[in-house]
């Protein structure tokens, strides 16, 4: 397996060539970065948890008819996915004010938004992922108006579904980021949900206490990042307690 061709290495994941044409292996690393990689660390066990959580969420989304790149899980850190042409736009949806919108709009963290708000960011590390509008996306040819409509409609469906899924396990879905890709099949092209959905790219707060169960624990030096990610997995009922790779922390609570 170590001789596989590495197609791309990002901050938290590596993409390897897959076993068949048109497939890739998405490998989840333990690396954590924030503030455009100015802050870096290795968090033992994070990759395993994100692989598991993202696999679970993508499987549920596939079941409700959201097209995704996910094919199947391969092992504790890897999943087989369809190779897509990534649209260089990060789609963020927000339900409650947190992070960059607080600074930009002068909102207090935790303020419920009047409705779910979608924002677009240009995926370009060198530029610090600047916020963009639909005008930039169409003018620079990153996506067509139809593709933007499709991405927005899918993102709102994902938001509705995940808000309910997380609320059911006592977690508020504050905001999250998704990425989409194009899949070419003959002369047909369709948009698929790509990348991952995990506590690395969602804000998740406990319903009762507002405890942060996401990457803000790392960004804000709150500690207990793996414990928080484990808590998310445990509440979703997907924590493998006996897996050696799982490295359960001291606060692990037995699942029901
Ligand atoms: N996000 C992400 N990748 C990015 C930027 C943001 O996954 O490059 C996620 C982040 O985890 C949060 C949401 O998108 O759930 C909104 O992030 P925000 O714009 O507030 O940025 P931040 O201040 O967290 O960098």
mmCIF file of C-alpha atoms and ligand atoms in Angstrom:
data_model
loop_
_atom_site.group_PDB
_atom_site.id
_atom_site.type_symbol
_atom_site.label_atom_id
_atom_site.label_comp_id
_atom_site.label_asym_id
_atom_site.label_seq_id
_atom_site.Cartn_x
_atom_site.Cartn_y
_atom_site.Cartn_z
ATOM 1 C CA UNK A 1 0.000 0.000 0.000
ATOM 2 C CA UNK A 2 2.918 2.389 0.680
ATOM 3 C CA UNK A 3 3.863 2.423 -3.020
ATOM 4 C CA UNK A 4 0.561 4.027 -3.991
ATOM 5 C CA UNK A 5 0.800 7.212 -5.986
ATOM 6 C CA UNK A 6 0.064 10.291 -3.907
ATOM 7 C CA UNK A 7 -2.189 12.537 -5.951
ATOM 8 C CA UNK A 8 -2.531 15.405 -3.491
ATOM 9 C CA UNK A 9 -1.608 16.214 0.096
ATOM 10 C CA UNK A 10 -3.611 18.810 1.990
ATOM 11 C CA UNK A 11 -3.499 20.019 5.574
ATOM 12 C CA UNK A 12 -5.599 17.205 7.077
ATOM 13 C CA UNK A 13 -5.839 14.604 4.309
ATOM 14 C CA UNK A 14 -3.863 12.815 1.614
ATOM 15 C CA UNK A 15 -5.403 11.610 -1.642
ATOM 16 C CA UNK A 16 -3.895 8.495 -3.228
ATOM 17 C CA UNK A 17 -4.642 6.940 -6.572
ATOM 18 C CA UNK A 18 -7.519 4.470 -6.143
ATOM 19 C CA UNK A 19 -7.698 0.805 -7.203
ATOM 20 C CA UNK A 20 -9.806 1.565 -10.287
ATOM 21 C CA UNK A 21 -9.791 4.482 -12.701
ATOM 22 C CA UNK A 22 -11.948 7.319 -11.475
ATOM 23 C CA UNK A 23 -11.414 6.456 -7.803
ATOM 24 C CA UNK A 24 -9.192 7.887 -5.108
ATOM 25 C CA UNK A 25 -8.287 6.853 -1.578
ATOM 26 C CA UNK A 26 -8.906 9.628 0.922
ATOM 27 C CA UNK A 27 -6.560 9.238 3.922
ATOM 28 C CA UNK A 28 -7.268 11.185 7.130
ATOM 29 C CA UNK A 29 -4.145 12.434 8.936
ATOM 30 C CA UNK A 30 -3.803 13.395 12.590
ATOM 31 C CA UNK A 31 -2.512 16.846 11.629
ATOM 32 C CA UNK A 32 -4.495 19.837 12.827
ATOM 33 C CA UNK A 33 -3.985 23.318 11.418
ATOM 34 C CA UNK A 34 -5.727 26.629 11.974
ATOM 35 C CA UNK A 35 -5.396 30.225 10.824
ATOM 36 C CA UNK A 36 -4.215 29.119 7.388
ATOM 37 C CA UNK A 37 -1.667 26.696 8.886
ATOM 38 C CA UNK A 38 0.024 29.297 11.116
ATOM 39 C CA UNK A 39 -0.976 27.078 14.049
ATOM 40 C CA UNK A 40 -0.122 23.372 13.634
ATOM 41 C CA UNK A 41 -0.113 20.270 15.770
ATOM 42 C CA UNK A 42 -0.551 16.530 15.601
ATOM 43 C CA UNK A 43 -3.558 15.265 17.515
ATOM 44 C CA UNK A 44 -3.337 11.485 18.040
ATOM 45 C CA UNK A 45 -6.489 9.762 16.889
ATOM 46 C CA UNK A 46 -8.123 12.742 15.140
ATOM 47 C CA UNK A 47 -7.820 11.201 11.661
ATOM 48 C CA UNK A 48 -9.497 7.974 12.758
ATOM 49 C CA UNK A 49 -12.399 9.870 14.324
ATOM 50 C CA UNK A 50 -12.883 12.207 11.350
ATOM 51 C CA UNK A 51 -12.800 9.273 8.922
ATOM 52 C CA UNK A 52 -15.468 7.505 10.970
ATOM 53 C CA UNK A 53 -17.688 10.584 11.481
ATOM 54 C CA UNK A 54 -17.426 11.713 7.856
ATOM 55 C CA UNK A 55 -18.122 8.180 6.586
ATOM 56 C CA UNK A 56 -21.243 8.040 8.758
ATOM 57 C CA UNK A 57 -22.511 11.462 7.631
ATOM 58 C CA UNK A 58 -21.828 10.837 3.923
ATOM 59 C CA UNK A 59 -23.593 7.461 4.143
ATOM 60 C CA UNK A 60 -26.659 9.077 5.726
ATOM 61 C CA UNK A 61 -26.619 11.857 3.108
ATOM 62 C CA UNK A 62 -26.352 9.298 0.275
ATOM 63 C CA UNK A 63 -29.391 7.544 1.760
ATOM 64 C CA UNK A 64 -31.495 10.702 1.511
ATOM 65 C CA UNK A 65 -30.442 11.271 -2.093
ATOM 66 C CA UNK A 66 -27.601 13.755 -1.729
ATOM 67 C CA UNK A 67 -25.016 12.710 -4.341
ATOM 68 C CA UNK A 68 -21.572 12.370 -2.729
ATOM 69 C CA UNK A 69 -18.108 11.169 -3.734
ATOM 70 C CA UNK A 70 -18.083 8.553 -0.938
ATOM 71 C CA UNK A 71 -18.010 4.915 -2.121
ATOM 72 C CA UNK A 72 -16.987 2.896 0.945
ATOM 73 C CA UNK A 73 -14.792 2.822 3.981
ATOM 74 C CA UNK A 74 -11.501 0.937 3.541
ATOM 75 C CA UNK A 75 -9.920 0.991 6.992
ATOM 76 C CA UNK A 76 -9.652 3.134 10.124
ATOM 77 C CA UNK A 77 -8.122 6.078 8.281
ATOM 78 C CA UNK A 78 -9.120 5.648 4.662
ATOM 79 C CA UNK A 79 -12.128 5.701 2.419
ATOM 80 C CA UNK A 80 -12.620 5.006 -1.263
ATOM 81 C CA UNK A 81 -14.105 8.000 -3.080
ATOM 82 C CA UNK A 82 -14.954 8.993 -6.635
ATOM 83 C CA UNK A 83 -12.436 11.240 -8.316
ATOM 84 C CA UNK A 84 -14.064 14.584 -9.058
ATOM 85 C CA UNK A 85 -12.946 17.944 -10.358
ATOM 86 C CA UNK A 86 -13.082 20.084 -7.240
ATOM 87 C CA UNK A 87 -14.860 23.427 -7.605
ATOM 88 C CA UNK A 88 -12.510 25.917 -5.893
ATOM 89 C CA UNK A 89 -15.247 27.381 -3.727
ATOM 90 C CA UNK A 90 -15.862 26.670 -0.027
ATOM 91 C CA UNK A 91 -19.569 26.828 0.748
ATOM 92 C CA UNK A 92 -20.262 27.790 4.359
ATOM 93 C CA UNK A 93 -23.716 27.708 5.912
ATOM 94 C CA UNK A 94 -24.390 29.355 9.239
ATOM 95 C CA UNK A 95 -27.287 28.937 11.651
ATOM 96 C CA UNK A 96 -25.787 30.690 14.692
ATOM 97 C CA UNK A 97 -23.130 33.426 14.630
ATOM 98 C CA UNK A 98 -19.582 32.204 15.379
ATOM 99 C CA UNK A 99 -16.104 32.638 13.938
ATOM 100 C CA UNK A 100 -15.478 35.027 11.080
ATOM 101 C CA UNK A 101 -19.055 36.333 10.741
ATOM 102 C CA UNK A 102 -18.886 37.729 14.294
ATOM 103 C CA UNK A 103 -15.907 39.916 13.392
ATOM 104 C CA UNK A 104 -17.259 40.852 9.990
ATOM 105 C CA UNK A 105 -20.780 41.769 11.114
ATOM 106 C CA UNK A 106 -20.109 42.777 14.712
ATOM 107 C CA UNK A 107 -22.229 39.940 16.091
ATOM 108 C CA UNK A 108 -21.839 38.313 19.487
ATOM 109 C CA UNK A 109 -20.920 34.618 19.317
ATOM 110 C CA UNK A 110 -24.036 32.515 19.821
ATOM 111 C CA UNK A 111 -26.500 34.966 18.280
ATOM 112 C CA UNK A 112 -29.100 32.965 16.323
ATOM 113 C CA UNK A 113 -29.215 34.174 12.708
ATOM 114 C CA UNK A 114 -32.568 35.315 11.225
ATOM 115 C CA UNK A 115 -32.283 32.430 8.761
ATOM 116 C CA UNK A 116 -29.569 30.071 7.579
ATOM 117 C CA UNK A 117 -27.013 32.117 5.657
ATOM 118 C CA UNK A 118 -24.799 30.738 2.881
ATOM 119 C CA UNK A 119 -21.411 32.321 2.225
ATOM 120 C CA UNK A 120 -18.777 31.537 -0.406
ATOM 121 C CA UNK A 121 -15.003 31.605 0.015
ATOM 122 C CA UNK A 122 -12.385 31.205 -2.709
ATOM 123 C CA UNK A 123 -10.293 28.098 -1.967
ATOM 124 C CA UNK A 124 -6.843 29.636 -2.194
ATOM 125 C CA UNK A 125 -4.461 29.245 0.754
ATOM 126 C CA UNK A 126 -2.046 31.884 -0.597
ATOM 127 C CA UNK A 127 -4.847 34.436 -0.345
ATOM 128 C CA UNK A 128 -6.213 33.144 2.983
ATOM 129 C CA UNK A 129 -9.478 31.882 1.401
ATOM 130 C CA UNK A 130 -11.111 35.301 0.805
ATOM 131 C CA UNK A 131 -14.876 35.686 1.000
ATOM 132 C CA UNK A 132 -16.415 36.033 -2.465
ATOM 133 C CA UNK A 133 -19.844 36.541 -4.014
ATOM 134 C CA UNK A 134 -21.658 34.705 -6.801
ATOM 135 C CA UNK A 135 -20.426 37.469 -9.114
ATOM 136 C CA UNK A 136 -16.790 36.460 -8.534
ATOM 137 C CA UNK A 137 -17.616 32.785 -9.019
ATOM 138 C CA UNK A 138 -19.297 33.310 -12.390
ATOM 139 C CA UNK A 139 -16.990 36.107 -13.618
ATOM 140 C CA UNK A 140 -13.854 34.041 -13.011
ATOM 141 C CA UNK A 141 -15.549 30.895 -14.348
ATOM 142 C CA UNK A 142 -15.178 28.799 -11.173
ATOM 143 C CA UNK A 143 -18.788 27.613 -11.484
ATOM 144 C CA UNK A 144 -21.821 28.394 -13.637
ATOM 145 C CA UNK A 145 -24.998 30.017 -12.270
ATOM 146 C CA UNK A 146 -26.687 26.577 -12.528
ATOM 147 C CA UNK A 147 -23.872 24.951 -10.546
ATOM 148 C CA UNK A 148 -24.123 27.675 -7.900
ATOM 149 C CA UNK A 149 -27.883 27.027 -7.638
ATOM 150 C CA UNK A 150 -27.233 23.274 -7.325
ATOM 151 C CA UNK A 151 -24.556 23.791 -4.656
ATOM 152 C CA UNK A 152 -26.819 26.124 -2.660
ATOM 153 C CA UNK A 153 -29.820 23.797 -2.866
ATOM 154 C CA UNK A 154 -27.722 20.777 -1.812
ATOM 155 C CA UNK A 155 -26.079 22.742 1.013
ATOM 156 C CA UNK A 156 -29.456 23.809 2.425
ATOM 157 C CA UNK A 157 -30.728 20.209 2.275
ATOM 158 C CA UNK A 158 -27.558 19.008 4.008
ATOM 159 C CA UNK A 159 -27.999 21.731 6.630
ATOM 160 C CA UNK A 160 -31.626 20.756 7.310
ATOM 161 C CA UNK A 161 -30.764 17.077 7.568
ATOM 162 C CA UNK A 162 -27.663 17.522 9.727
ATOM 163 C CA UNK A 163 -29.337 20.090 11.999
ATOM 164 C CA UNK A 164 -31.938 17.432 12.854
ATOM 165 C CA UNK A 165 -29.417 14.591 13.067
ATOM 166 C CA UNK A 166 -27.224 16.501 15.522
ATOM 167 C CA UNK A 167 -30.110 18.022 17.472
ATOM 168 C CA UNK A 168 -31.362 14.478 18.080
ATOM 169 C CA UNK A 169 -28.106 13.702 19.911
ATOM 170 C CA UNK A 170 -28.019 16.934 21.895
ATOM 171 C CA UNK A 171 -25.768 18.951 19.594
ATOM 172 C CA UNK A 172 -26.406 22.317 17.910
ATOM 173 C CA UNK A 173 -25.080 22.610 14.359
ATOM 174 C CA UNK A 174 -23.761 26.181 14.454
ATOM 175 C CA UNK A 175 -22.128 26.268 10.997
ATOM 176 C CA UNK A 176 -20.154 24.110 8.595
ATOM 177 C CA UNK A 177 -18.185 24.169 5.357
ATOM 178 C CA UNK A 178 -18.672 21.908 2.352
ATOM 179 C CA UNK A 179 -16.947 21.465 -0.982
ATOM 180 C CA UNK A 180 -18.351 20.143 -4.236
ATOM 181 C CA UNK A 181 -16.855 18.502 -7.300
ATOM 182 C CA UNK A 182 -17.867 17.717 -10.867
ATOM 183 C CA UNK A 183 -18.217 14.115 -11.994
ATOM 184 C CA UNK A 184 -18.086 13.521 -15.746
ATOM 185 C CA UNK A 185 -19.944 10.437 -16.997
ATOM 186 C CA UNK A 186 -19.912 10.242 -20.793
ATOM 187 C CA UNK A 187 -21.303 13.566 -21.969
ATOM 188 C CA UNK A 188 -23.112 14.085 -18.677
ATOM 189 C CA UNK A 189 -21.767 16.088 -15.765
ATOM 190 C CA UNK A 190 -23.125 16.255 -12.244
ATOM 191 C CA UNK A 191 -22.215 17.911 -8.989
ATOM 192 C CA UNK A 192 -21.278 15.737 -6.017
ATOM 193 C CA UNK A 193 -20.578 16.581 -2.390
ATOM 194 C CA UNK A 194 -16.834 15.966 -1.897
ATOM 195 C CA UNK A 195 -14.165 16.436 0.817
ATOM 196 C CA UNK A 196 -15.366 15.572 4.355
ATOM 197 C CA UNK A 197 -17.892 16.612 6.989
ATOM 198 C CA UNK A 198 -16.410 16.245 10.462
ATOM 199 C CA UNK A 199 -15.795 18.349 13.595
ATOM 200 C CA UNK A 200 -12.828 19.817 11.665
ATOM 201 C CA UNK A 201 -15.206 21.727 9.415
ATOM 202 C CA UNK A 202 -18.358 22.087 11.502
ATOM 203 C CA UNK A 203 -19.067 24.043 14.659
ATOM 204 C CA UNK A 204 -20.897 21.751 17.074
ATOM 205 C CA UNK A 205 -22.083 22.894 20.504
ATOM 206 C CA UNK A 206 -23.678 20.858 23.261
ATOM 207 C CA UNK A 207 -27.359 21.832 23.444
ATOM 208 C CA UNK A 208 -27.391 22.124 27.244
ATOM 209 C CA UNK A 209 -24.016 23.667 28.027
ATOM 210 C CA UNK A 210 -22.859 25.158 24.681
ATOM 211 C CA UNK A 211 -19.599 23.228 25.185
ATOM 212 C CA UNK A 212 -17.629 23.312 21.928
ATOM 213 C CA UNK A 213 -17.224 19.851 20.410
ATOM 214 C CA UNK A 214 -15.280 20.875 17.303
ATOM 215 C CA UNK A 215 -12.043 22.327 15.962
ATOM 216 C CA UNK A 216 -12.526 25.555 17.929
ATOM 217 C CA UNK A 217 -11.061 23.539 20.850
ATOM 218 C CA UNK A 218 -7.801 23.600 18.869
ATOM 219 C CA UNK A 219 -8.161 27.110 17.382
ATOM 220 C CA UNK A 220 -8.892 28.605 20.795
ATOM 221 C CA UNK A 221 -6.472 26.389 22.811
ATOM 222 C CA UNK A 222 -9.319 24.940 24.862
ATOM 223 C CA UNK A 223 -7.737 21.448 24.980
ATOM 224 C CA UNK A 224 -9.624 18.156 24.926
ATOM 225 C CA UNK A 225 -9.968 18.050 21.140
ATOM 226 C CA UNK A 226 -9.916 14.262 20.767
ATOM 227 C CA UNK A 227 -12.263 13.866 23.742
ATOM 228 C CA UNK A 228 -14.694 16.275 22.064
ATOM 229 C CA UNK A 229 -14.522 14.476 18.696
ATOM 230 C CA UNK A 230 -14.998 11.156 20.525
ATOM 231 C CA UNK A 231 -18.020 12.617 22.261
ATOM 232 C CA UNK A 232 -19.531 13.514 18.875
ATOM 233 C CA UNK A 233 -18.854 9.974 17.589
ATOM 234 C CA UNK A 234 -20.191 8.419 20.798
ATOM 235 C CA UNK A 235 -23.423 10.414 20.607
ATOM 236 C CA UNK A 236 -23.845 9.439 16.958
ATOM 237 C CA UNK A 237 -23.458 5.816 18.143
ATOM 238 C CA UNK A 238 -20.410 5.144 15.963
ATOM 239 C CA UNK A 239 -17.498 4.976 18.389
ATOM 240 C CA UNK A 240 -15.580 1.719 18.073
ATOM 241 C CA UNK A 241 -14.380 1.364 21.631
ATOM 242 C CA UNK A 242 -12.270 -1.729 21.081
ATOM 243 C CA UNK A 243 -10.282 -0.530 18.109
ATOM 244 C CA UNK A 244 -6.608 -0.135 19.066
ATOM 245 C CA UNK A 245 -6.327 2.847 16.712
ATOM 246 C CA UNK A 246 -9.098 4.633 18.509
ATOM 247 C CA UNK A 247 -7.064 5.529 21.609
ATOM 248 C CA UNK A 248 -10.030 6.301 23.835
ATOM 249 C CA UNK A 249 -9.290 9.109 26.252
ATOM 250 C CA UNK A 250 -9.896 9.157 29.987
ATOM 251 C CA UNK A 251 -13.315 10.787 29.725
ATOM 252 C CA UNK A 252 -14.712 8.158 27.387
ATOM 253 C CA UNK A 253 -18.300 7.364 28.289
ATOM 254 C CA UNK A 254 -19.576 3.902 27.406
ATOM 255 C CA UNK A 255 -22.037 3.954 24.537
ATOM 256 C CA UNK A 256 -25.531 2.612 25.202
HETATM 257 N N1 LIG B 1 -14.190 26.216 7.792
HETATM 258 C C1 LIG B 1 -13.462 25.177 7.245
HETATM 259 N N2 LIG B 1 -12.359 25.466 6.503
HETATM 260 C C2 LIG B 1 -11.932 26.724 6.270
HETATM 261 C C3 LIG B 1 -12.668 27.788 6.839
HETATM 262 C C4 LIG B 1 -13.790 27.500 7.596
HETATM 263 O O1 LIG B 1 -13.821 24.013 7.407
HETATM 264 O O2 LIG B 1 -10.924 26.921 5.561
HETATM 265 C C5 LIG B 1 -15.400 25.917 8.580
HETATM 266 C C6 LIG B 1 -15.209 26.236 10.054
HETATM 267 O O3 LIG B 1 -14.803 25.069 10.754
HETATM 268 C C7 LIG B 1 -16.593 26.645 10.477
HETATM 269 C C8 LIG B 1 -17.197 27.269 9.220
HETATM 270 O O4 LIG B 1 -16.432 26.760 8.135
HETATM 271 O O5 LIG B 1 -17.367 25.520 10.851
HETATM 272 C C9 LIG B 1 -17.175 28.774 9.208
HETATM 273 O O6 LIG B 1 -15.869 29.201 9.449
HETATM 274 P P1 LIG B 1 -15.497 30.753 9.623
HETATM 275 O O7 LIG B 1 -15.783 31.476 8.340
HETATM 276 O O8 LIG B 1 -16.137 31.271 10.849
HETATM 277 O O9 LIG B 1 -13.937 30.734 9.706
HETATM 278 P P2 LIG B 1 -12.952 30.649 10.937
HETATM 279 O O10 LIG B 1 -13.121 31.928 11.684
HETATM 280 O O11 LIG B 1 -13.335 29.441 11.690
HETATM 281 O O12 LIG B 1 -11.628 30.488 10.238
#
